[in-house]
Coordinates of N, CA and C in Angstrom, one line a residue:
M1 N 0.8 -1.2 0.0 CA 0.0 0.0 0.0 C 0.9 1.2 0.0
D2 N 0.5 2.3 -0.7 CA 1.2 3.5 -0.8 C 1.3 4.2 0.5
N3 N 2.5 4.7 0.9 CA 2.6 5.3 2.2 C 1.7 6.5 2.4
K4 N 1.6 7.4 1.3 CA 0.8 8.6 1.5 C -0.7 8.2 1.7
K5 N -1.1 7.2 0.9 CA -2.5 6.7 1.1 C -2.7 6.2 2.5
N6 N -1.8 5.4 3.0 CA -1.8 4.8 4.3 C -1.9 5.9 5.4
K7 N -1.2 7.0 5.2 CA -1.2 8.1 6.2 C -2.6 8.8 6.2
Q8 N -3.2 8.9 5.0 CA -4.5 9.6 5.0 C -5.6 8.7 5.6
E9 N -5.4 7.4 5.6 CA -6.4 6.6 6.2 C -6.3 6.4 7.7
L10 N -5.2 6.9 8.3 CA -4.9 6.7 9.7 C -5.7 7.7 10.5
E11 N -6.5 7.3 11.4 CA -7.2 8.2 12.3 C -6.6 8.1 13.7
V12 N -6.1 9.2 14.2 CA -5.4 9.2 15.5 C -6.4 9.6 16.6
S13 N -6.4 8.9 17.7 CA -7.2 9.3 18.8 C -6.3 9.4 20.0
I14 N -6.5 10.5 20.8 CA -5.7 10.7 22.0 C -6.6 11.1 23.2
N15 N -6.3 10.5 24.3 CA -6.9 10.8 25.6 C -6.0 11.7 26.3
F16 N -6.3 13.0 26.4 CA -5.4 14.0 27.0 C -5.3 13.9 28.5
D17 N -6.2 13.2 29.1 CA -6.1 12.9 30.5 C -5.1 11.9 30.9
T18 N -4.8 10.9 30.0 CA -3.9 9.9 30.3 C -2.6 9.9 29.4
T19 N -2.5 10.9 28.5 CA -1.4 11.0 27.6 C -0.8 12.4 27.7
P20 N 0.0 12.7 28.8 CA 0.5 14.0 28.9 C 1.7 14.3 28.0
I21 N 1.9 15.6 27.8 CA 3.1 16.0 27.0 C 4.3 16.0 28.1
L22 N 5.3 15.3 27.8 CA 6.5 15.3 28.7 C 7.6 16.2 28.2
Y23 N 7.9 17.2 28.9 CA 8.9 18.2 28.5 C 10.3 17.5 28.7
T24 N 11.2 17.8 27.7 CA 12.5 17.3 27.9 C 13.6 18.4 27.7
D25 N 14.6 18.3 28.5 CA 15.7 19.2 28.3 C 17.0 18.5 28.2
N26 N 16.9 17.1 28.2 CA 18.0 16.2 28.0 C 17.6 15.0 27.2
I27 N 18.4 14.4 26.4 CA 18.1 13.2 25.7 C 19.4 12.4 25.6
S28 N 19.2 11.1 25.7 CA 20.3 10.2 25.5 C 19.9 9.2 24.4
V29 N 20.7 8.9 23.4 CA 20.3 8.0 22.3 C 21.3 6.9 22.3
T30 N 20.9 5.7 22.3 CA 21.7 4.5 22.2 C 21.2 3.7 21.0
S31 N 22.1 2.8 20.5 CA 21.7 2.0 19.4 C 22.4 0.7 19.4
N32 N 21.9 -0.2 18.6 CA 22.6 -1.5 18.3 C 22.2 -1.9 16.9
D33 N 22.5 -3.1 16.5 CA 22.2 -3.5 15.1 C 20.7 -3.5 14.8
H34 N 19.9 -3.6 15.8 CA 18.4 -3.8 15.7 C 17.6 -2.6 15.8
G35 N 18.1 -1.6 16.5 CA 17.3 -0.4 16.7 C 17.9 0.7 17.5
I36 N 17.1 1.7 17.8 CA 17.5 2.9 18.5 C 16.6 3.1 19.8
I37 N 17.3 3.5 20.9 CA 16.5 3.8 22.1 C 16.8 5.3 22.5
F38 N 15.7 6.1 22.6 CA 15.8 7.4 23.1 C 15.4 7.4 24.6
D39 N 16.2 7.9 25.5 CA 15.9 8.1 26.9 C 15.7 9.6 27.0
V40 N 14.4 10.0 27.2 CA 14.0 11.4 27.3 C 14.0 11.8 28.8
M41 N 14.8 12.8 29.1 CA 15.0 13.2 30.5 C 14.7 14.6 30.8
Q42 N 14.4 14.9 32.1 CA 14.2 16.2 32.6 C 15.3 16.4 33.7
R43 N 15.8 17.6 33.8 CA 16.7 18.0 34.9 C 15.9 18.1 36.1
V44 N 16.4 17.7 37.3 CA 15.8 17.7 38.5 C 16.2 19.0 39.2
G45 N 15.3 20.0 39.2 CA 15.6 21.3 39.8 C 16.9 21.9 39.3
S46 N 17.7 22.5 40.3 CA 18.9 23.1 39.9 C 20.1 22.1 40.2
T47 N 19.8 20.9 40.3 CA 20.9 19.9 40.6 C 21.5 19.4 39.3
N48 N 22.5 18.5 39.4 CA 23.1 18.0 38.2 C 22.5 16.6 37.9
K49 N 21.3 16.3 38.5 CA 20.6 15.1 38.2 C 19.6 15.2 37.2
V50 N 19.3 14.1 36.5 CA 18.2 14.1 35.5 C 17.4 12.8 35.8
R51 N 16.1 12.9 35.4 CA 15.1 11.8 35.6 C 14.6 11.4 34.2
I52 N 14.7 10.1 33.9 CA 14.1 9.7 32.7 C 12.6 9.7 32.8
V53 N 11.9 10.4 31.9 CA 10.5 10.5 31.9 C 9.8 9.7 30.9
S54 N 10.6 9.3 29.9 CA 10.0 8.4 28.9 C 11.2 7.7 28.1
R55 N 10.9 6.5 27.7 CA 11.8 5.8 26.8 C 11.1 5.4 25.5
L56 N 11.8 5.6 24.4 CA 11.2 5.4 23.1 C 12.1 4.5 22.3
G57 N 11.7 3.3 21.9 CA 12.5 2.5 21.1 C 11.9 2.3 19.7
M58 N 12.7 2.1 18.7 CA 12.2 1.9 17.4 C 13.3 1.2 16.5
S59 N 12.8 0.7 15.4 CA 13.8 0.0 14.5 C 14.6 1.1 13.9
R60 N 15.7 0.7 13.3 CA 16.6 1.6 12.6 C 16.0 2.3 11.4
S61 N 15.2 1.5 10.7 CA 14.5 2.1 9.5 C 13.4 3.1 10.0
H62 N 12.7 2.8 11.1 CA 11.8 3.8 11.6 C 12.5 5.0 12.1
A63 N 13.6 4.9 12.7 CA 14.4 6.0 13.3 C 14.8 6.9 12.1
K64 N 15.2 6.3 11.0 CA 15.6 7.2 9.8 C 14.4 8.0 9.4
K65 N 13.2 7.4 9.3 CA 12.0 8.1 8.9 C 11.7 9.2 9.9
F66 N 11.8 8.9 11.2 CA 11.6 9.8 12.3 C 12.5 11.1 12.2
I67 N 13.7 10.8 11.9 CA 14.7 11.9 11.8 C 14.4 12.8 10.5
T68 N 14.0 12.1 9.5 CA 13.6 12.8 8.2 C 12.4 13.7 8.5
E69 N 11.4 13.2 9.1 CA 10.2 14.0 9.4 C 10.5 15.1 10.4
C70 N 11.3 14.9 11.4 CA 11.7 16.0 12.3 C 12.4 17.1 11.6
S71 N 13.3 16.7 10.7 CA 14.1 17.7 10.0 C 13.2 18.5 9.1
K72 N 12.3 17.9 8.4 CA 11.3 18.6 7.6 C 10.5 19.6 8.4
L73 N 10.0 19.2 9.6 CA 9.2 20.0 10.4 C 10.0 21.2 10.9
L74 N 11.3 21.0 11.4 CA 12.1 22.0 11.8 C 12.4 23.0 10.7
A75 N 12.7 22.6 9.5 CA 12.9 23.5 8.4 C 11.7 24.3 8.1
I76 N 10.5 23.8 8.1 CA 9.3 24.5 7.9 C 9.1 25.6 8.9
T77 N 9.2 25.2 10.2 CA 9.0 26.2 11.3 C 10.1 27.2 11.3
E78 N 11.3 26.9 11.0 CA 12.4 27.9 10.9 C 12.1 28.9 9.8
E79 N 11.6 28.5 8.7 CA 11.2 29.4 7.6 C 10.1 30.3 8.0
Q80 N 9.1 29.7 8.7 CA 8.0 30.5 9.2 C 8.4 31.6 10.2
K81 N 9.4 31.2 11.1 CA 9.9 32.2 12.0 C 10.6 33.4 11.3
R82 N 11.4 33.0 10.3 CA 12.1 34.0 9.5 C 11.1 35.0 8.8
D83 N 10.0 34.4 8.2 CA 9.0 35.2 7.6 C 8.3 36.1 8.6
E84 N 8.0 35.6 9.8 CA 7.3 36.4 10.8 C 8.2 37.6 11.2
S85 N 9.5 37.3 11.4 CA 10.4 38.4 11.9 C 10.7 39.4 10.8
N86 N 10.5 39.1 9.6 CA 10.7 40.0 8.5 C 9.4 40.9 8.3
N87 N 8.3 40.6 8.9 CA 7.1 41.3 8.7 C 6.9 42.3 9.8

C-alpha cells in the first residue's frame, strides 16, 4: 500500500487525561544493530541530576523516517519564524 494513502487513512485518537506531554531538556540516544533507544529526560531542579520521563524504542528504519520528518518540520517552522520576523 502507498505510504501517502496509508497516512491519509490513519485516524489518531488521544486521551489528553492519560497522555500528557512530557517536556525534555536532555536526551540520550543509544543503538545497536536492531534499533535505537531514546531516553528522554528532565533536569531535577537546579541539581546535576536528570530523571528519565520516557523511553522510546524503534527500528533503525523507523528511526531514519523519524529523523527525516523531524528535519522537515524544523525546516518549515524555521522558515515561518524568518518570515514572521521580516514582517
